[in-house]
PDB file of C-alpha atoms in Angstrom:
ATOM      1  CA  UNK E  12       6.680  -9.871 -10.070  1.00 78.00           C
ATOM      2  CA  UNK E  13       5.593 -12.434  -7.641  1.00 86.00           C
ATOM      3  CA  UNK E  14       6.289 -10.138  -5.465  1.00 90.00           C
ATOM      4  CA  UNK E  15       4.388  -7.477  -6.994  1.00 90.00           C
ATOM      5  CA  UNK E  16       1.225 -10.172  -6.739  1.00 93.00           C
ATOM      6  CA  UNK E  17       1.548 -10.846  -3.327  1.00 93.00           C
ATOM      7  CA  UNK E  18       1.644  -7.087  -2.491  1.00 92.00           C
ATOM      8  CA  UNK E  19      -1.878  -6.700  -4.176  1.00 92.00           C
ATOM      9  CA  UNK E  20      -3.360  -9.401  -2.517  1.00 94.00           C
ATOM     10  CA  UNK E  21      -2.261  -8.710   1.420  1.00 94.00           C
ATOM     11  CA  UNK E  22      -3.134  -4.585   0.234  1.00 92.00           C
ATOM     12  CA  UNK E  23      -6.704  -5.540  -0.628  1.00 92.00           C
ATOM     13  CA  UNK E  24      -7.201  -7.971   2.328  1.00 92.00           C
ATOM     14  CA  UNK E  25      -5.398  -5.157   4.473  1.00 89.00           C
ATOM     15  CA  UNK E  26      -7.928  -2.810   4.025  1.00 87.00           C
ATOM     16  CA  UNK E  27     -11.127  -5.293   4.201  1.00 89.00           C
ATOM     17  CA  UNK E  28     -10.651  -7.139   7.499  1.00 92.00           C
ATOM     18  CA  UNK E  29     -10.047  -5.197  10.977  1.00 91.00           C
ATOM     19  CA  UNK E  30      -6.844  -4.461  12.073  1.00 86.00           C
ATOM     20  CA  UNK E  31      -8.203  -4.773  15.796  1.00 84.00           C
ATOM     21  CA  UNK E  32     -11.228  -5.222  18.116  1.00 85.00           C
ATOM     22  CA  UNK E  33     -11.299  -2.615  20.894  1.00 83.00           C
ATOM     23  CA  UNK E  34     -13.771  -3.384  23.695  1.00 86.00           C
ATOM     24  CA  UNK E  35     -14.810  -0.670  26.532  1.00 81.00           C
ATOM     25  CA  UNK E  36     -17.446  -0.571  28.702  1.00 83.00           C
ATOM     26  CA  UNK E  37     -18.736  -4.024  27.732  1.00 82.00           C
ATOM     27  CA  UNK E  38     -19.093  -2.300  23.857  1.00 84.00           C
ATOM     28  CA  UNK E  39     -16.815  -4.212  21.533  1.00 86.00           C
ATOM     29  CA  UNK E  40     -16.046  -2.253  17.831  1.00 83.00           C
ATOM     30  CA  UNK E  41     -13.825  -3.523  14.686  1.00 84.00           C
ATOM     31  CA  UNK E  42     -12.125  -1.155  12.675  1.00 82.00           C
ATOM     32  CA  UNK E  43     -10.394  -1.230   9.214  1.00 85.00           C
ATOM     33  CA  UNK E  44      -8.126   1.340   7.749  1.00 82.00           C
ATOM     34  CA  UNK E  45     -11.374   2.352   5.556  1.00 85.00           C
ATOM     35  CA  UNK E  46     -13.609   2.698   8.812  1.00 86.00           C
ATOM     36  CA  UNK E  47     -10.828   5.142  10.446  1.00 83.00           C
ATOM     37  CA  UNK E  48     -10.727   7.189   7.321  1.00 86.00           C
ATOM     38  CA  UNK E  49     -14.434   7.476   7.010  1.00 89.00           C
ATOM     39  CA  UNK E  50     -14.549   8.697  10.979  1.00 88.00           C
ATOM     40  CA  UNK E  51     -12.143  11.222   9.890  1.00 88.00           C
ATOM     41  CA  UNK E  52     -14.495  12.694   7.104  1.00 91.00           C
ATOM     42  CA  UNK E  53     -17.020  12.393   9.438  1.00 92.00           C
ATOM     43  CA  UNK E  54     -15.321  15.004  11.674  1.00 92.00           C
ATOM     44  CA  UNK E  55     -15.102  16.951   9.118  1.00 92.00           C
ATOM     45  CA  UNK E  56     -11.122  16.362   8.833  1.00 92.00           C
ATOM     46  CA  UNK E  57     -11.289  15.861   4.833  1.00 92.00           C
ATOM     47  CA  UNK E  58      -8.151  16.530   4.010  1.00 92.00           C
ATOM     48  CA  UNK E  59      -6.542  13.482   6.307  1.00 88.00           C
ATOM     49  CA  UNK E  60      -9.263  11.235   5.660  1.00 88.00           C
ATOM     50  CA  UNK E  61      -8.174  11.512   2.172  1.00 91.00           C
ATOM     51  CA  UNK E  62      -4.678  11.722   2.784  1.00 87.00           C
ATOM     52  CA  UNK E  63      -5.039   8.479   5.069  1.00 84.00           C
ATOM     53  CA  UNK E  64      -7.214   6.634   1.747  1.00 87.00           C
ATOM     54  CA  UNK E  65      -4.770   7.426  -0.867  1.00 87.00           C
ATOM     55  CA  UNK E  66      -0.865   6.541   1.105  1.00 82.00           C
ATOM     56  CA  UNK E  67      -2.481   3.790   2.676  1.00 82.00           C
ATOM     57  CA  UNK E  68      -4.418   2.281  -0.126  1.00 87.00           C
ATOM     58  CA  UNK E  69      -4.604   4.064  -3.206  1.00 88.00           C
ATOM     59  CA  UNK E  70      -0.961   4.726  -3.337  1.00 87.00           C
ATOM     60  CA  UNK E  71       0.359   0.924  -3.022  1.00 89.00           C
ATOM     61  CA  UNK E  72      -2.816  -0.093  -4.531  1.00 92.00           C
ATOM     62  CA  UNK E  73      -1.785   1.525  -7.716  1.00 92.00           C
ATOM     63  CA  UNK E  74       1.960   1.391  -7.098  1.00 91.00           C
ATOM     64  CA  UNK E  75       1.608  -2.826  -7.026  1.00 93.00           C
ATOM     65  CA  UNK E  76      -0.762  -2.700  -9.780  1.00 93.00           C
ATOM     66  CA  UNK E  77       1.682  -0.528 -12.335  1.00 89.00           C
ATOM     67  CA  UNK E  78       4.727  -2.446 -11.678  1.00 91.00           C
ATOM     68  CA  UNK E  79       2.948  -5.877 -12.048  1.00 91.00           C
ATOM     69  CA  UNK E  80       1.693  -4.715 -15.656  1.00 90.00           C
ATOM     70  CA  UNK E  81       4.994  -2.988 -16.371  1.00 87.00           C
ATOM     71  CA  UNK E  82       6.658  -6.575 -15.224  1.00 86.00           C
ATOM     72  CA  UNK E  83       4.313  -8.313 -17.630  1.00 87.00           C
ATOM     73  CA  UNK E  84       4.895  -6.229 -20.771  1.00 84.00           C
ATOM     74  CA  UNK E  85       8.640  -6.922 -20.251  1.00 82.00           C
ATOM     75  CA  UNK E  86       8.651 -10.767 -19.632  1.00 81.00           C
ATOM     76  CA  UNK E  87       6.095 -10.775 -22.921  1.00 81.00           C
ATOM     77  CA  UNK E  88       8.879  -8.442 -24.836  1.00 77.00           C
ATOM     78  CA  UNK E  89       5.937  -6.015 -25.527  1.00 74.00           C
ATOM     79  CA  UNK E  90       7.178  -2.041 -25.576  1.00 72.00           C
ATOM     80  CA  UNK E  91       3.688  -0.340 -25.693  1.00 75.00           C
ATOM     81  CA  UNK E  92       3.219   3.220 -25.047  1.00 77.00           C
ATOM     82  CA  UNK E  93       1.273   2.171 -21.749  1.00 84.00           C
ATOM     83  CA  UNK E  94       4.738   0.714 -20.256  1.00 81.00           C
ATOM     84  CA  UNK E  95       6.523   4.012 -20.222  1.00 81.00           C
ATOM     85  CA  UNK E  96       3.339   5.368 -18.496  1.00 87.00           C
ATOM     86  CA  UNK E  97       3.252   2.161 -16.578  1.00 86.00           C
ATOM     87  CA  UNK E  98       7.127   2.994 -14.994  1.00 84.00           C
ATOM     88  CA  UNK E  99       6.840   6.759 -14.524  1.00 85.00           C
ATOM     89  CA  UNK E 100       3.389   5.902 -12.228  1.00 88.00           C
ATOM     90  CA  UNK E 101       5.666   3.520 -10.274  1.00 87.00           C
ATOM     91  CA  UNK E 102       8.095   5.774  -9.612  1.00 85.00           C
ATOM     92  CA  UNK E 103       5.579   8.398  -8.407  1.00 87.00           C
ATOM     93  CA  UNK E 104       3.534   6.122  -6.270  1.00 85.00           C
ATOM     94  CA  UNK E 105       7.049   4.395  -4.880  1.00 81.00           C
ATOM     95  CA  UNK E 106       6.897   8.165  -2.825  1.00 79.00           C
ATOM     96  CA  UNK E 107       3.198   8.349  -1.935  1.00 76.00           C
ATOM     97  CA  UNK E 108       2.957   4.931  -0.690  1.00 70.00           C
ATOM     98  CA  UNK E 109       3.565   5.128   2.990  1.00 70.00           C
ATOM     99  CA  UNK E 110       2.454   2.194   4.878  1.00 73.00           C
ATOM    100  CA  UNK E 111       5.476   2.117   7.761  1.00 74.00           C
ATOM    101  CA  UNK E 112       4.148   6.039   9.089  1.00 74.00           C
ATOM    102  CA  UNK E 113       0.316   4.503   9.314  1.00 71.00           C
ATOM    103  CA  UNK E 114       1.948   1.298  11.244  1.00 75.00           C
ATOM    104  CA  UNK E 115       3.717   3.285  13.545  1.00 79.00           C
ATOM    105  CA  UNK E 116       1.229   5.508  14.264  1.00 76.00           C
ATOM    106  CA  UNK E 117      -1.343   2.700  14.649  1.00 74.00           C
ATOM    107  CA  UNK E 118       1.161   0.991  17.062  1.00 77.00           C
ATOM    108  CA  UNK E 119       1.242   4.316  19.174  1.00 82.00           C
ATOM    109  CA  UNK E 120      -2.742   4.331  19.444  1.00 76.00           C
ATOM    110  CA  UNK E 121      -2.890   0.914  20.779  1.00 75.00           C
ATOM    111  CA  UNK E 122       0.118   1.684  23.332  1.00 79.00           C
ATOM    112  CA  UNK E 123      -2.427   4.912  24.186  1.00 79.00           C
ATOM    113  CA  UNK E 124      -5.677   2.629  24.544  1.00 76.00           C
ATOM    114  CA  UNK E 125      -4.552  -0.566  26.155  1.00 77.00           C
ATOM    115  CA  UNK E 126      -4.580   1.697  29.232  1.00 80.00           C
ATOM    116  CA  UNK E 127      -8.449   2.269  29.278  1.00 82.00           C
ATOM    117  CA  UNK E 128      -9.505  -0.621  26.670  1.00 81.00           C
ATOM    118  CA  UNK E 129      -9.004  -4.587  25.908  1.00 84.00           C
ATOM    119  CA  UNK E 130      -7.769  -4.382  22.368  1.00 82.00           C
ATOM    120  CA  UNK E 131      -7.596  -7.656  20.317  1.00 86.00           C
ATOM    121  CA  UNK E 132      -5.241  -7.409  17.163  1.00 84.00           C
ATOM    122  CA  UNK E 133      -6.714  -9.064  13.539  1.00 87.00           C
ATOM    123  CA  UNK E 134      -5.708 -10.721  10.596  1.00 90.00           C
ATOM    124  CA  UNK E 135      -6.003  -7.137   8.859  1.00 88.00           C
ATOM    125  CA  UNK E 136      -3.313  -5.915  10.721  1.00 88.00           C
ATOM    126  CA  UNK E 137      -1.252  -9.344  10.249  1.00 91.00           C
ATOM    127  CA  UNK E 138      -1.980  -8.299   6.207  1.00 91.00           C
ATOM    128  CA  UNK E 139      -0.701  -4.447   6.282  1.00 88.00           C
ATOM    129  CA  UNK E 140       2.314  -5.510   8.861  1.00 89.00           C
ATOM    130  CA  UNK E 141       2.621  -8.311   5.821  1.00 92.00           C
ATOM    131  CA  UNK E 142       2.150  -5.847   3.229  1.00 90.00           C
ATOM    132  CA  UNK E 143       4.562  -3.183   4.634  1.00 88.00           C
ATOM    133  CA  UNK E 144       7.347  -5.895   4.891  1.00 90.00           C
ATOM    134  CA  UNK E 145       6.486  -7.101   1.362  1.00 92.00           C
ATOM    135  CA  UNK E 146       6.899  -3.303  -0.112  1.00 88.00           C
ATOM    136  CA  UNK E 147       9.681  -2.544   1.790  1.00 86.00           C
ATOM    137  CA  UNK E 148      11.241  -5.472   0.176  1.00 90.00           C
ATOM    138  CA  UNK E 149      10.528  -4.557  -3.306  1.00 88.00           C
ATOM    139  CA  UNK E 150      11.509  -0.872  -2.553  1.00 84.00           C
ATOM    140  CA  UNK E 151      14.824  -2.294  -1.453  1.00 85.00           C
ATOM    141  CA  UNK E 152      15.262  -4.132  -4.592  1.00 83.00           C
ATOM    142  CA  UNK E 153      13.654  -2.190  -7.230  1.00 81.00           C
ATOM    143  CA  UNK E 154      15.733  -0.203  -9.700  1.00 81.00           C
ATOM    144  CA  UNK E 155      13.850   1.297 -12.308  1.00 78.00           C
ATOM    145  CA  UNK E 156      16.949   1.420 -14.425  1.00 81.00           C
ATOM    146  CA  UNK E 157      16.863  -2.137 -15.095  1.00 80.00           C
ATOM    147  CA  UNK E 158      13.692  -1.638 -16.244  1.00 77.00           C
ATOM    148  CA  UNK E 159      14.191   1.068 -18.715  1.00 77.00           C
ATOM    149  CA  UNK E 160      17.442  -1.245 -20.282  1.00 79.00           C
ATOM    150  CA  UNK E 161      15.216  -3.690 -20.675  1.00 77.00           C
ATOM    151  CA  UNK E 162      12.626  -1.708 -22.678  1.00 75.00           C
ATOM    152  CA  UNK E 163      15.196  -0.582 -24.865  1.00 76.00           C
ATOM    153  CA  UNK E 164      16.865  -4.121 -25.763  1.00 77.00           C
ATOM    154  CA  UNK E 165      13.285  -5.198 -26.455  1.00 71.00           C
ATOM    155  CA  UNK E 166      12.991  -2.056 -28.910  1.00 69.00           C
ATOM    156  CA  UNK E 167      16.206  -3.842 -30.365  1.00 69.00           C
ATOM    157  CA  UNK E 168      15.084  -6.870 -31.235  1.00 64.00           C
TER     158      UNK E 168
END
């Protein structure tokens, strides 16, 4: 769970402070995550921009969110109707969330533009680097199984 927390908090400051400061021709420009998606519905590229919103924020947004609640109800012994909900949205968002393609494409964009451009890195891009690590982590050690037995002990008791 605390791990679950953490994942929230770097996700939201992820996608609120710039990732990187590019400066050409004397003109110096932040960007966030957000800001690149918006410039792709701008050129009229709707279904990336989207695409970029939801596996980069939406998706671990929601995927942190759900298994935080779902961690809750089962350290307060409480089977609701919401935690089954709660782990099948988990498992669905453990796909859609896929922070380590955005990083890697980022990475290749700054490689491209430190050729004609100064580019300064952020904290944002400390935070998703931070973030990826943290939900690569809880990927590695999440088993939904675990979960499920321990829903159905609680039912026991």
């Amino acid at each position: 769970m605390a791990l679950s927390i953490t994942g929230l908090i770097l996700v939201v400051i992820a996608n609120v402070f710039p990732m990187f400061t590019i400066t050409m021709l004397g003109v110096e420009e932040a960007a966030t995550l957000i800001q690149g998606a918006w410039t792709l519905f701008d050129k009229k590229f709707y279904f990336v921009g989207l695409l970029v919103i939801f596996c980069s924020f939406v998706a671990p947004f929601l995927f942190l969110s759900c298994l935080t609640q779902a961690c809750l109800l089962l350290l307060t012994k409480r089977n609701t109707p919401q935690l089954i909900l709660l782990l099948k949205l988990v498992k669905f968002f453990t796909e859609w969330s896929m922070l380590e393609v955005y990083l890697v494409s980022f990475l290749i964009a700054v490689f491209k533009l430190s050729d004609i451009a100064d580019i300064k890195l952020q904290f944002g891009l400390l935070s998703f680097v931070s973030l990826m690590f943290v939900s690569s982590l809880i990927m590695y050690r999440l088993n939904l199984e675990t979960f499920w037995q321990k829903m159905e002990k609680n039912a026991k008791r």
